[in-house]
PDB file of C-alpha atoms and ligand atoms in Angstrom:
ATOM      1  CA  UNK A   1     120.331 123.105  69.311  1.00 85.00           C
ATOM      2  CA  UNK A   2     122.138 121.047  71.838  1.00 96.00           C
ATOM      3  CA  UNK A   3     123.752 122.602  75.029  1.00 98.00           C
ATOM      4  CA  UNK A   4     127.168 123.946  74.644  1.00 98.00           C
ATOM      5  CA  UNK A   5     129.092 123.020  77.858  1.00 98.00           C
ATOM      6  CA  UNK A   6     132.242 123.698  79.431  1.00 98.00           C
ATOM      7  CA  UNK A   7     132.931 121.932  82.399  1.00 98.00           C
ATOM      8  CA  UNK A   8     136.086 122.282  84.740  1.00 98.00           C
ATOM      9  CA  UNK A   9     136.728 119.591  86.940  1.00 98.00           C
ATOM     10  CA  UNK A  10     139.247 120.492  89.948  1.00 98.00           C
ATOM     11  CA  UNK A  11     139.739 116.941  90.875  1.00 98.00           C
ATOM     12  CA  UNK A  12     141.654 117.166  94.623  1.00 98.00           C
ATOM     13  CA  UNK A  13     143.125 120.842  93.773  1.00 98.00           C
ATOM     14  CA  UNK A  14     143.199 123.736  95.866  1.00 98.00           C
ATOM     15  CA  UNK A  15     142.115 124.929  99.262  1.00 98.00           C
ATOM     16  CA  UNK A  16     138.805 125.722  99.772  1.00 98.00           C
ATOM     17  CA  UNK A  17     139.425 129.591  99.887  1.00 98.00           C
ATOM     18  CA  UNK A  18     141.537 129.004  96.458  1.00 98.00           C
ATOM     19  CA  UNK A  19     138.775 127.295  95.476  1.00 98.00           C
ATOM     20  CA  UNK A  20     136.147 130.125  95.699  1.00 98.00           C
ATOM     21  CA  UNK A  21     138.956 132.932  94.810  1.00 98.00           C
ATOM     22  CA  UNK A  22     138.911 130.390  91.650  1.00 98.00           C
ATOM     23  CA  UNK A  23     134.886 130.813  91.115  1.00 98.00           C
ATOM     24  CA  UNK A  24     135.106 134.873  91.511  1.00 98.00           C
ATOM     25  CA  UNK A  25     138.139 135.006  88.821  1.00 98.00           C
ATOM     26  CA  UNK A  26     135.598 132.876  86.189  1.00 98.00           C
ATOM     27  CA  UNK A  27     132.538 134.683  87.247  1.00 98.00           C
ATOM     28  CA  UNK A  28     134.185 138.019  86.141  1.00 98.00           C
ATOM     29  CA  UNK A  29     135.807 136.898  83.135  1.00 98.00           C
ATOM     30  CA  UNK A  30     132.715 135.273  82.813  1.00 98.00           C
ATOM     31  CA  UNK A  31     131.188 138.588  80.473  1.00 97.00           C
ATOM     32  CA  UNK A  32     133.359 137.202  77.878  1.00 97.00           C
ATOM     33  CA  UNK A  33     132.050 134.245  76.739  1.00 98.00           C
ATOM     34  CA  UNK A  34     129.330 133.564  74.487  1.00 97.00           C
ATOM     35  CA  UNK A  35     125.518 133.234  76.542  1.00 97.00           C
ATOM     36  CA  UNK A  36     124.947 130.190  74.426  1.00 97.00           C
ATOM     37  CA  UNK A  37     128.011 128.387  76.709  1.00 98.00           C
ATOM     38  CA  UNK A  38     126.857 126.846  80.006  1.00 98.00           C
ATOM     39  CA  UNK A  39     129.907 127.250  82.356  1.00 98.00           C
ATOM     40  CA  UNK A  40     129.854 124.358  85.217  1.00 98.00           C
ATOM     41  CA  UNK A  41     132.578 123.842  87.880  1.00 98.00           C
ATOM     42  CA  UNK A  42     133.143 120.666  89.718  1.00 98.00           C
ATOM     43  CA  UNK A  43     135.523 121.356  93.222  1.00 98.00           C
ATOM     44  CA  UNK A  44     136.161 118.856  95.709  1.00 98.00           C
ATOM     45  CA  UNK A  45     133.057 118.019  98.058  1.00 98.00           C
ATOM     46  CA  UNK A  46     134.584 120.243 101.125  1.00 98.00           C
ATOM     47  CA  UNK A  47     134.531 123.519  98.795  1.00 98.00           C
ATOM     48  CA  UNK A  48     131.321 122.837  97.463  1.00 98.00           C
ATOM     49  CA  UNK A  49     129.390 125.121 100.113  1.00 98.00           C
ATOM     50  CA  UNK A  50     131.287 128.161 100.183  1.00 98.00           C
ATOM     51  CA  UNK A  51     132.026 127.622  95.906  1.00 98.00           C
ATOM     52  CA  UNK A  52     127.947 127.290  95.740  1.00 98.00           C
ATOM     53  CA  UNK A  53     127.358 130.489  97.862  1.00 97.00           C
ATOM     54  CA  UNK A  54     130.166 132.530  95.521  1.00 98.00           C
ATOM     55  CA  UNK A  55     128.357 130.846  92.617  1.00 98.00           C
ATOM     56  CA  UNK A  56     124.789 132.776  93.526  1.00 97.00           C
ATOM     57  CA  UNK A  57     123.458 134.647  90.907  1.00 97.00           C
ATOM     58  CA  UNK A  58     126.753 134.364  88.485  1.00 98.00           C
ATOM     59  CA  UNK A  59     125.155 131.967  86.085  1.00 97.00           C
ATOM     60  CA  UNK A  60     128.357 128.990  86.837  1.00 98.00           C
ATOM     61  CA  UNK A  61     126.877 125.312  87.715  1.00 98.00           C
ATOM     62  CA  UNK A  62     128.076 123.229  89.928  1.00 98.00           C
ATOM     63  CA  UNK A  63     129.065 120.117  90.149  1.00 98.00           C
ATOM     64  CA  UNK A  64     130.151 117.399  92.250  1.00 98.00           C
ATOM     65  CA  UNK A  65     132.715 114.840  91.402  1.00 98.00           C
ATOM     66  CA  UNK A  66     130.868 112.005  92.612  1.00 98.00           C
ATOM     67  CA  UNK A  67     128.486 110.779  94.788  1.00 98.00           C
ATOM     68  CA  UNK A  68     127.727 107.660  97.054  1.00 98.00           C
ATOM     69  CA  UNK A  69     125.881 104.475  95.814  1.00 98.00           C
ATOM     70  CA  UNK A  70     123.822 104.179  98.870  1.00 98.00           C
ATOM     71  CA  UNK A  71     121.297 107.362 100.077  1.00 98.00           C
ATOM     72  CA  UNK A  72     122.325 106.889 103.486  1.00 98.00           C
ATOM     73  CA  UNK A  73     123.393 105.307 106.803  1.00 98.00           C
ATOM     74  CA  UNK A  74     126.691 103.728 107.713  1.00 98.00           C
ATOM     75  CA  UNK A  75     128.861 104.431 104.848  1.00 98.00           C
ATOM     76  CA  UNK A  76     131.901 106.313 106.496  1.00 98.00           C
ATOM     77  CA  UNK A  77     133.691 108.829 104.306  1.00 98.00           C
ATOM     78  CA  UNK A  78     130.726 108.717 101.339  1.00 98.00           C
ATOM     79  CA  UNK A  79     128.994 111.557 100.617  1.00 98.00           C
ATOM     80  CA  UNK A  80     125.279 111.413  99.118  1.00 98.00           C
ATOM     81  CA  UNK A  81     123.334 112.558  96.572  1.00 98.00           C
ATOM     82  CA  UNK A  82     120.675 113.900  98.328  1.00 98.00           C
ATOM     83  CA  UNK A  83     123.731 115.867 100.820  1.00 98.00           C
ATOM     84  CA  UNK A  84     125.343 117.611  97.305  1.00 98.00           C
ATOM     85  CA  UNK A  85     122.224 118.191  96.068  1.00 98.00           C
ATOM     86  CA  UNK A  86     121.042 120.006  99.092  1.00 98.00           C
ATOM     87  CA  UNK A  87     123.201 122.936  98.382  1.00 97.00           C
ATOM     88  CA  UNK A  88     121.998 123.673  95.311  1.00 97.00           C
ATOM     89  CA  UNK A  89     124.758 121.518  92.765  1.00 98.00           C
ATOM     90  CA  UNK A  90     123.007 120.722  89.512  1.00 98.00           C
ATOM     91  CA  UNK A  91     125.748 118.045  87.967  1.00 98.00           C
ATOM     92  CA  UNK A  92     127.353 114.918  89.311  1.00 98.00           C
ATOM     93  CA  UNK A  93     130.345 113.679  87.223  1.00 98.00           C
ATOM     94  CA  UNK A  94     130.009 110.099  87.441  1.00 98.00           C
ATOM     95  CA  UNK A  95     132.785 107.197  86.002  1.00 98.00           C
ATOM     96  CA  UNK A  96     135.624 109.333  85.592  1.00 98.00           C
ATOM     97  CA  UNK A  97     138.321 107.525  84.376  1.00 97.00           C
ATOM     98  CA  UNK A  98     140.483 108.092  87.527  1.00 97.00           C
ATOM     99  CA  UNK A  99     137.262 107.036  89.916  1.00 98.00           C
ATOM    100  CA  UNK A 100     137.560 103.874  87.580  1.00 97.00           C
ATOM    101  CA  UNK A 101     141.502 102.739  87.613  1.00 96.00           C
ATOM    102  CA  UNK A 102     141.849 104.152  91.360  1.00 97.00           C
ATOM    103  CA  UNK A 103     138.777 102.948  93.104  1.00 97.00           C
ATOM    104  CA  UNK A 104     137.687 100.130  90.919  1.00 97.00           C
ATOM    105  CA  UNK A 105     134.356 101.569  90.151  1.00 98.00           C
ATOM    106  CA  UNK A 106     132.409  99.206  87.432  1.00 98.00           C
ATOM    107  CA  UNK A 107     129.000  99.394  85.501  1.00 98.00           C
ATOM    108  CA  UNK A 108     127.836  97.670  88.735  1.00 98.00           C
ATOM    109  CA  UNK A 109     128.734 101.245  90.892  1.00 98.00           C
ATOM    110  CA  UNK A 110     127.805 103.291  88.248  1.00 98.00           C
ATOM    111  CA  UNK A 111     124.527 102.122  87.973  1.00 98.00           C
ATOM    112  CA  UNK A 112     123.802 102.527  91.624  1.00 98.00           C
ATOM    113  CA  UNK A 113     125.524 106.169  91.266  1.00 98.00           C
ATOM    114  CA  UNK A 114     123.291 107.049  88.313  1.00 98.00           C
ATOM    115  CA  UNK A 115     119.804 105.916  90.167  1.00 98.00           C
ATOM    116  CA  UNK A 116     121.098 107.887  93.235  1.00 98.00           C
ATOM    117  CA  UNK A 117     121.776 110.978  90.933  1.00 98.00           C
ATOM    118  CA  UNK A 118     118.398 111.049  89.554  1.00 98.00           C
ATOM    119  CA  UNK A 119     116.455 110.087  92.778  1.00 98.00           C
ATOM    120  CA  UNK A 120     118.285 113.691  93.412  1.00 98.00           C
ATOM    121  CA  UNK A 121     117.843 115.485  90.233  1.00 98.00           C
ATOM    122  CA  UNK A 122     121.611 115.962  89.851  1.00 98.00           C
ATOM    123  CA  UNK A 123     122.589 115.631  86.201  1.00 98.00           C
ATOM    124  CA  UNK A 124     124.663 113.189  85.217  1.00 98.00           C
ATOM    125  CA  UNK A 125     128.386 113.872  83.323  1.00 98.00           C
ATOM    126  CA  UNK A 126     129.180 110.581  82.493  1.00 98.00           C
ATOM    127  CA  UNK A 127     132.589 109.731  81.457  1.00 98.00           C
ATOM    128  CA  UNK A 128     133.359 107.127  78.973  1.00 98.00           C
ATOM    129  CA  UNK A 129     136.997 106.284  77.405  1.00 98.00           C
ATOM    130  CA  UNK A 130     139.306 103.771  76.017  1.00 97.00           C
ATOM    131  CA  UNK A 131     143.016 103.239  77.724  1.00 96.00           C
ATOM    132  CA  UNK A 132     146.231 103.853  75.358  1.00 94.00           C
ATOM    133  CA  UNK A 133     146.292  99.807  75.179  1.00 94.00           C
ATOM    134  CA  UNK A 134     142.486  99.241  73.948  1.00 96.00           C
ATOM    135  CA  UNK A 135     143.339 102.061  71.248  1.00 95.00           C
ATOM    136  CA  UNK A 136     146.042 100.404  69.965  1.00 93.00           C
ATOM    137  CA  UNK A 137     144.747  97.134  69.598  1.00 96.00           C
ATOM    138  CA  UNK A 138     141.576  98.677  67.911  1.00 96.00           C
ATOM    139  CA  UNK A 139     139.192  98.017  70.265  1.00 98.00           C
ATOM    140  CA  UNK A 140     138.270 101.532  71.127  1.00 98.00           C
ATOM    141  CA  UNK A 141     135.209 101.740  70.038  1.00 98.00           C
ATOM    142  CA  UNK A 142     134.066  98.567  71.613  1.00 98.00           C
ATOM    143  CA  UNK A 143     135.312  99.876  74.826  1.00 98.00           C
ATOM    144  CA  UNK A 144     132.829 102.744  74.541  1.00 98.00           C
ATOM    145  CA  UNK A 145     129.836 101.703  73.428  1.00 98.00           C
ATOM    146  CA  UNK A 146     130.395  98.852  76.544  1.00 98.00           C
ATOM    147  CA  UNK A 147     130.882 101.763  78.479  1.00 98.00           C
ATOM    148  CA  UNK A 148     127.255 102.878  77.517  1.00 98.00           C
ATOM    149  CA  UNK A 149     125.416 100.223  76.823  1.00 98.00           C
ATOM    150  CA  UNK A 150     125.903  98.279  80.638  1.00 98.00           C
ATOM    151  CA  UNK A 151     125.045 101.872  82.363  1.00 98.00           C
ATOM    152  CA  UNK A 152     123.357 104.514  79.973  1.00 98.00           C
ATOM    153  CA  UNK A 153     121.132 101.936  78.244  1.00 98.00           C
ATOM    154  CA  UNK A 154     119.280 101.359  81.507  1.00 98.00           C
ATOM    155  CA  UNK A 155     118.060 104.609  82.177  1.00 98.00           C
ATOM    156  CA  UNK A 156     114.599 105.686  81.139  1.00 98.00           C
ATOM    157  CA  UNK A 157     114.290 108.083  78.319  1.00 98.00           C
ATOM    158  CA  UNK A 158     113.060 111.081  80.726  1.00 98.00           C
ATOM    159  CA  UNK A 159     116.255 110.667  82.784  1.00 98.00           C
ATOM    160  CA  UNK A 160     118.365 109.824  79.220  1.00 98.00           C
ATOM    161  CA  UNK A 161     117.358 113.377  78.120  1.00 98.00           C
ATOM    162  CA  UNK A 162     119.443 115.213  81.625  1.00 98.00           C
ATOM    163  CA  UNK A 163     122.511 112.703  80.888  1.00 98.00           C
ATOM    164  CA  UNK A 164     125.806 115.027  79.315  1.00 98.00           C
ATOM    165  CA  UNK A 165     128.834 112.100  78.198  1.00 98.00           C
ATOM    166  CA  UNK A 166     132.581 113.125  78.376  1.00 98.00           C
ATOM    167  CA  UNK A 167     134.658 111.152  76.099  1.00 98.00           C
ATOM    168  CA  UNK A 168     138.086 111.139  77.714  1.00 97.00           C
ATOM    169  CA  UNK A 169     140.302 109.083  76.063  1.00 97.00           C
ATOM    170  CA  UNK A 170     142.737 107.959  79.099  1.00 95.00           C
ATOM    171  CA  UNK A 171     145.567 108.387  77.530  1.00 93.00           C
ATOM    172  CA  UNK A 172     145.578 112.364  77.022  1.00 93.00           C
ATOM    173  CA  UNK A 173     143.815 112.925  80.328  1.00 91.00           C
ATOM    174  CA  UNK A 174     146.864 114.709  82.516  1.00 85.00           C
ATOM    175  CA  UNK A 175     149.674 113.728  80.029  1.00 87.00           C
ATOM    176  CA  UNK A 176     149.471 116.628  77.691  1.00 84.00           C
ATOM    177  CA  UNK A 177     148.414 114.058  75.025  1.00 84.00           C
ATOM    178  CA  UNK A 178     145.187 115.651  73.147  1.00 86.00           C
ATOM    179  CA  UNK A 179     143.232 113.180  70.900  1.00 89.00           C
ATOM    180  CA  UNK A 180     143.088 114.775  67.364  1.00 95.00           C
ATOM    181  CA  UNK A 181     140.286 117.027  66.301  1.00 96.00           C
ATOM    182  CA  UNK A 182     139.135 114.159  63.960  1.00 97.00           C
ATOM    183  CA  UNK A 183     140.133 111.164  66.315  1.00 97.00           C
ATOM    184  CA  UNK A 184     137.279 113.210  69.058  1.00 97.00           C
ATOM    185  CA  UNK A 185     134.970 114.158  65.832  1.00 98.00           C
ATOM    186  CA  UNK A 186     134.889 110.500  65.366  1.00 98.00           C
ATOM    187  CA  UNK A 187     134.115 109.061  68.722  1.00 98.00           C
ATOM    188  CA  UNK A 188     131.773 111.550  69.177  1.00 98.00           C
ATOM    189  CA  UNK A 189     129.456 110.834  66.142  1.00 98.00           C
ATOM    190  CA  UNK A 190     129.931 106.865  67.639  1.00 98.00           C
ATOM    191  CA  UNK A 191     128.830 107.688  70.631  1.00 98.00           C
ATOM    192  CA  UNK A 192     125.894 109.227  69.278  1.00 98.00           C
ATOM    193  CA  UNK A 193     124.999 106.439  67.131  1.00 98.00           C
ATOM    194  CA  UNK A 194     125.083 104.012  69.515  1.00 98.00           C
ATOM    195  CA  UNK A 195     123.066 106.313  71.884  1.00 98.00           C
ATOM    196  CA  UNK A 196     120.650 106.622  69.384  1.00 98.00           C
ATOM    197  CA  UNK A 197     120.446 103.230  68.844  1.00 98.00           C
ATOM    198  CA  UNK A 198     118.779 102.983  72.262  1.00 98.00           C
ATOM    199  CA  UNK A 199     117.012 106.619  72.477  1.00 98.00           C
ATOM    200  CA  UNK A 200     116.460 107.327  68.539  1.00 98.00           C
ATOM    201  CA  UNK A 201     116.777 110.788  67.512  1.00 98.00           C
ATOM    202  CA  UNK A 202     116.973 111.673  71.391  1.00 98.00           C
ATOM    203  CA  UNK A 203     120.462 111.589  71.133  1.00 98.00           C
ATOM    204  CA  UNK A 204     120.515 114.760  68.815  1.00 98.00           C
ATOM    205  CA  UNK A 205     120.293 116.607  71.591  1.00 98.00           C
ATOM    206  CA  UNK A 206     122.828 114.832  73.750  1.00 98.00           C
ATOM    207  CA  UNK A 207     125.754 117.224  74.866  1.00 98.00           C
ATOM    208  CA  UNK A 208     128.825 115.120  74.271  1.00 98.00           C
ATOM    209  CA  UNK A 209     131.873 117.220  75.650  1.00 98.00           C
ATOM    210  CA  UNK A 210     135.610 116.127  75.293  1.00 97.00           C
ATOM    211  CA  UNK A 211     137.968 115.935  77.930  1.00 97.00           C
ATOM    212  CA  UNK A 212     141.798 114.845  78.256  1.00 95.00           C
ATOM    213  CA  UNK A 213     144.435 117.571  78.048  1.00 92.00           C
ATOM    214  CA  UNK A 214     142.126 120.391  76.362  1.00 96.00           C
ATOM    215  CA  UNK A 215     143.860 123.435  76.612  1.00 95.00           C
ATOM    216  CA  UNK A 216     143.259 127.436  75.306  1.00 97.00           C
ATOM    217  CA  UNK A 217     145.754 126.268  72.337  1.00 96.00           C
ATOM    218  CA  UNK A 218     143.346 123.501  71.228  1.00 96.00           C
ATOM    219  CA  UNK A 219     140.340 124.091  72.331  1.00 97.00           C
ATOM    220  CA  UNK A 220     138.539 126.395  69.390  1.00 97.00           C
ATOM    221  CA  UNK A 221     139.662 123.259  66.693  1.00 97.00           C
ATOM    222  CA  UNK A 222     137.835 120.376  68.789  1.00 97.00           C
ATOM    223  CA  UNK A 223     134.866 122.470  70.145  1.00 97.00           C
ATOM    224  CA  UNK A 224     134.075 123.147  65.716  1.00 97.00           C
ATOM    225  CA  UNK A 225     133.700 119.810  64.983  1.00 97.00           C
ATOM    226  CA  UNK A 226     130.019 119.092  64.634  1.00 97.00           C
ATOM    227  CA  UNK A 227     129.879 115.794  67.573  1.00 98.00           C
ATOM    228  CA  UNK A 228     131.714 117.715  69.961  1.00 98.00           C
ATOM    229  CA  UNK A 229     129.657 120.032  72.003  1.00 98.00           C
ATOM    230  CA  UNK A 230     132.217 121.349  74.626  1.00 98.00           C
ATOM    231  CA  UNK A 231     134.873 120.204  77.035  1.00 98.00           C
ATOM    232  CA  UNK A 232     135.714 118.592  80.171  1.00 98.00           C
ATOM    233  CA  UNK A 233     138.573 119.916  81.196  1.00 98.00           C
ATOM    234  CA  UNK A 234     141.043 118.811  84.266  1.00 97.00           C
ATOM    235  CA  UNK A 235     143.736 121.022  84.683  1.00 96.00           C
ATOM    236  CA  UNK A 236     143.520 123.643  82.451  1.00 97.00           C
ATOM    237  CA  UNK A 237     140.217 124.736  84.569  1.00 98.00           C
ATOM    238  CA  UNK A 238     142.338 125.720  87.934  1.00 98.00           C
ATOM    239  CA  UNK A 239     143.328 128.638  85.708  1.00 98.00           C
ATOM    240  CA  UNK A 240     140.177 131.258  85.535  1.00 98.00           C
ATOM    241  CA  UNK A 241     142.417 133.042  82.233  1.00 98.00           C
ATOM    242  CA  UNK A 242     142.742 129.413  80.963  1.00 98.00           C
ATOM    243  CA  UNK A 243     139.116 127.599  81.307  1.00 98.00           C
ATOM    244  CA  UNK A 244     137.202 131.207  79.914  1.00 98.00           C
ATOM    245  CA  UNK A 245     140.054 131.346  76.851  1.00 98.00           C
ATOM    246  CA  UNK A 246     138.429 127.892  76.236  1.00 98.00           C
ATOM    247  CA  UNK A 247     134.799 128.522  76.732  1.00 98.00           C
ATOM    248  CA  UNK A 248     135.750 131.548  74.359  1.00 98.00           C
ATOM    249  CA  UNK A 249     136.875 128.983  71.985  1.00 97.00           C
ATOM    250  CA  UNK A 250     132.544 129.062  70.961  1.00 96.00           C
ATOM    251  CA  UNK A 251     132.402 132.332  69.586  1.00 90.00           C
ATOM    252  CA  UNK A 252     130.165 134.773  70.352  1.00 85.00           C
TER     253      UNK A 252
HETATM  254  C1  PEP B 301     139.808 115.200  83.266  1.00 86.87           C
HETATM  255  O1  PEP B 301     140.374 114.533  84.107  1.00 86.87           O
HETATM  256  O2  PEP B 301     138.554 115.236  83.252  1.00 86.87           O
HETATM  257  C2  PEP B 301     140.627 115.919  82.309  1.00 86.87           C
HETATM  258  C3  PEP B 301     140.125 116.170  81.138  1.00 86.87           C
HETATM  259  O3  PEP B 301     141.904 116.256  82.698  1.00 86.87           O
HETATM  260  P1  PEP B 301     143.015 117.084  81.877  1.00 86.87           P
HETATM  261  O4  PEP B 301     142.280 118.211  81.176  1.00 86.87           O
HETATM  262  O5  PEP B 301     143.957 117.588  82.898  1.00 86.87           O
HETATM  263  O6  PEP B 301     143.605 116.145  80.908  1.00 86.87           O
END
C-alpha cells in the first residue's frame, strides 16, 4: 500500500505566529481525517522552529521548502540541510516549479540539493512539471521523464525508496487551472513507468501526489484515481477548513 500524502506548502505566506495559529487549526481538525493520510506542512524557513514545536506530538510533518546545495560555510542567505533537519523536519520539497523559473535552479542544483537532503535524512518531495507551452506542443511527457531521469535516476535505490514526486503541471499551479482527473491519472501512471524503468517494481510504492490549484471542490475526484496518491497543495493549505476538507477527500 503506498503512502497517502497530503502536503501543504505555504510558500512565503504568513507571519510566523499565523503560521503556528495555522498548525493548531489542522492539528485539531486533524481527528477528521482518515489515519491512513500522512498530513505534512511546509512554512517558510523562519516559522519552521516555533511550527515544529506546535507540531510535537500532533502527528503533522514538516517540511522545508528547500535547502542549500552546499553543507556549509560562506553561503550568505542559504540555509542547510543539516540546520532544517536539526529541528526535527522530515521533508524537503526540492525543484518546485517556482524555485525553477525564479531562481534558475537546474538538474545541476537539484542534484546537489538531493545529496544534501539525504546526507540529512530529509525526504525528498520532488517536483516535476511541464509549462502551458511544452503541453501544447506535446512534449509533456518528455519534459517529465527529463525531469527524472537527469536527477531521480542518480540516486541509489535505498535513497529512491524515501523520494515522494509532485507532478505540478505549471500551468494550474496559482491560476485556478486544475489538470483533469484523467490528464493527472495519466502523468501519474508515466511517471511511474519511467520510474520503474530505473527502480523496477520499486516504484509501486512511490507516493506520487498532485499539485497545481487542488482545492476541497476537486480534490476527492483526483485523489481516486489509482496513480495519484495525494496532493501538493499551494494555496488552498493556508486555510486549516480547506487543506483537512482535502485530506478528507481519502475517506475514512
Ligand atoms: C504549489 O505551488 O505547490 C501548488 C500546488 O500551488 P496551488 O495549489 O496554489 O496551485
Amino acid at each position: 500500500m503506498r503512502q497517502k500524502i497530503v502536503a501543504g506548502n505555504w510558500k512565503m505566506n504568513t507571519t510566523p505566529a499565523e503560521g503556528v495559529g495555522l498548525l493548531k487549526g489542522v492539528a485539531e481538525l486533524k481527528k477528521e481525517v482518515c489515519a491512513c493520510v500522512r498530513l505534512i506542512v511546509a512554512p517558510p524557513y523562519t516559522h519552521l522552529c516555533p511550527v515544529a514545536e506546535a507540531a510535537k506530538g500532533t502527528g503533522i510533518a514538516l517540511s522545508s521548502q528547500d535547502c542549500a546545495t552546499e553543507a556549509k560555510g560562506a553561503y550568505t542567505g542559504e540555509v542547510s540541510a543539516s540546520m532544517i533537519a536539526s529541528l526535527g523536519v522530515e521533508y524537503v520539497i526540492l525543484g518546485h516549479s517556482e524555485r525553477r523559473q525564479y531562481y534558475g535552479e537546474t538538474s545541476d542544483t537539484l542534484n546537489k540539493k538531493m545529496a544534501q537532503a539525504f546526507s540529512n535524512d530529509l525526504a525528498p518531495i520532488y517536483c516535476v512539471g511541464e509549462k502551458l507551452e511544452e503541453r501544447e506542443t506535446n512534449r509533456h511527457f518528455d519534459v517529465v521523464r527529463a525531469q527524472l531521469e537527469e536527477v531521480i535516476f542518480n540516486l541509489t535505490s535505498e535513497q529512491f525508496s524515501k523520494v515522494v514526486i509532485a507532478y505540478e503541471p505549471v500551468w494550474a499551479i496559482g491560476t485556478g487551472k486544475t489538470a483533469t482527473s484523467d490528464q493527472a491519472q495519466e502523468m501519474h501512471a508515466f511517471i511511474r513507468k519511467v520510474l520503474a524503468e530505473k527502480f523496477g517494481d520499486a516504484a509501486q510504492e512511490t507516493s506520487i501526489l498532485y499539485g497545481g490549484s487542488c482545492k476541497p471542490s476537486n480534490a476527492a475526484e483526483l485523489f481516486a484515481k489509482p496513480d495519484v496518491d495525494g496532493g501538493l497543495i499551494g494555496g488552498a493549505s493556508l486555510v486549516a477548513e480547506d487543506f483537512i476538507a482535502i485530506a478528507k477527500s481519502f475517506a475514512k
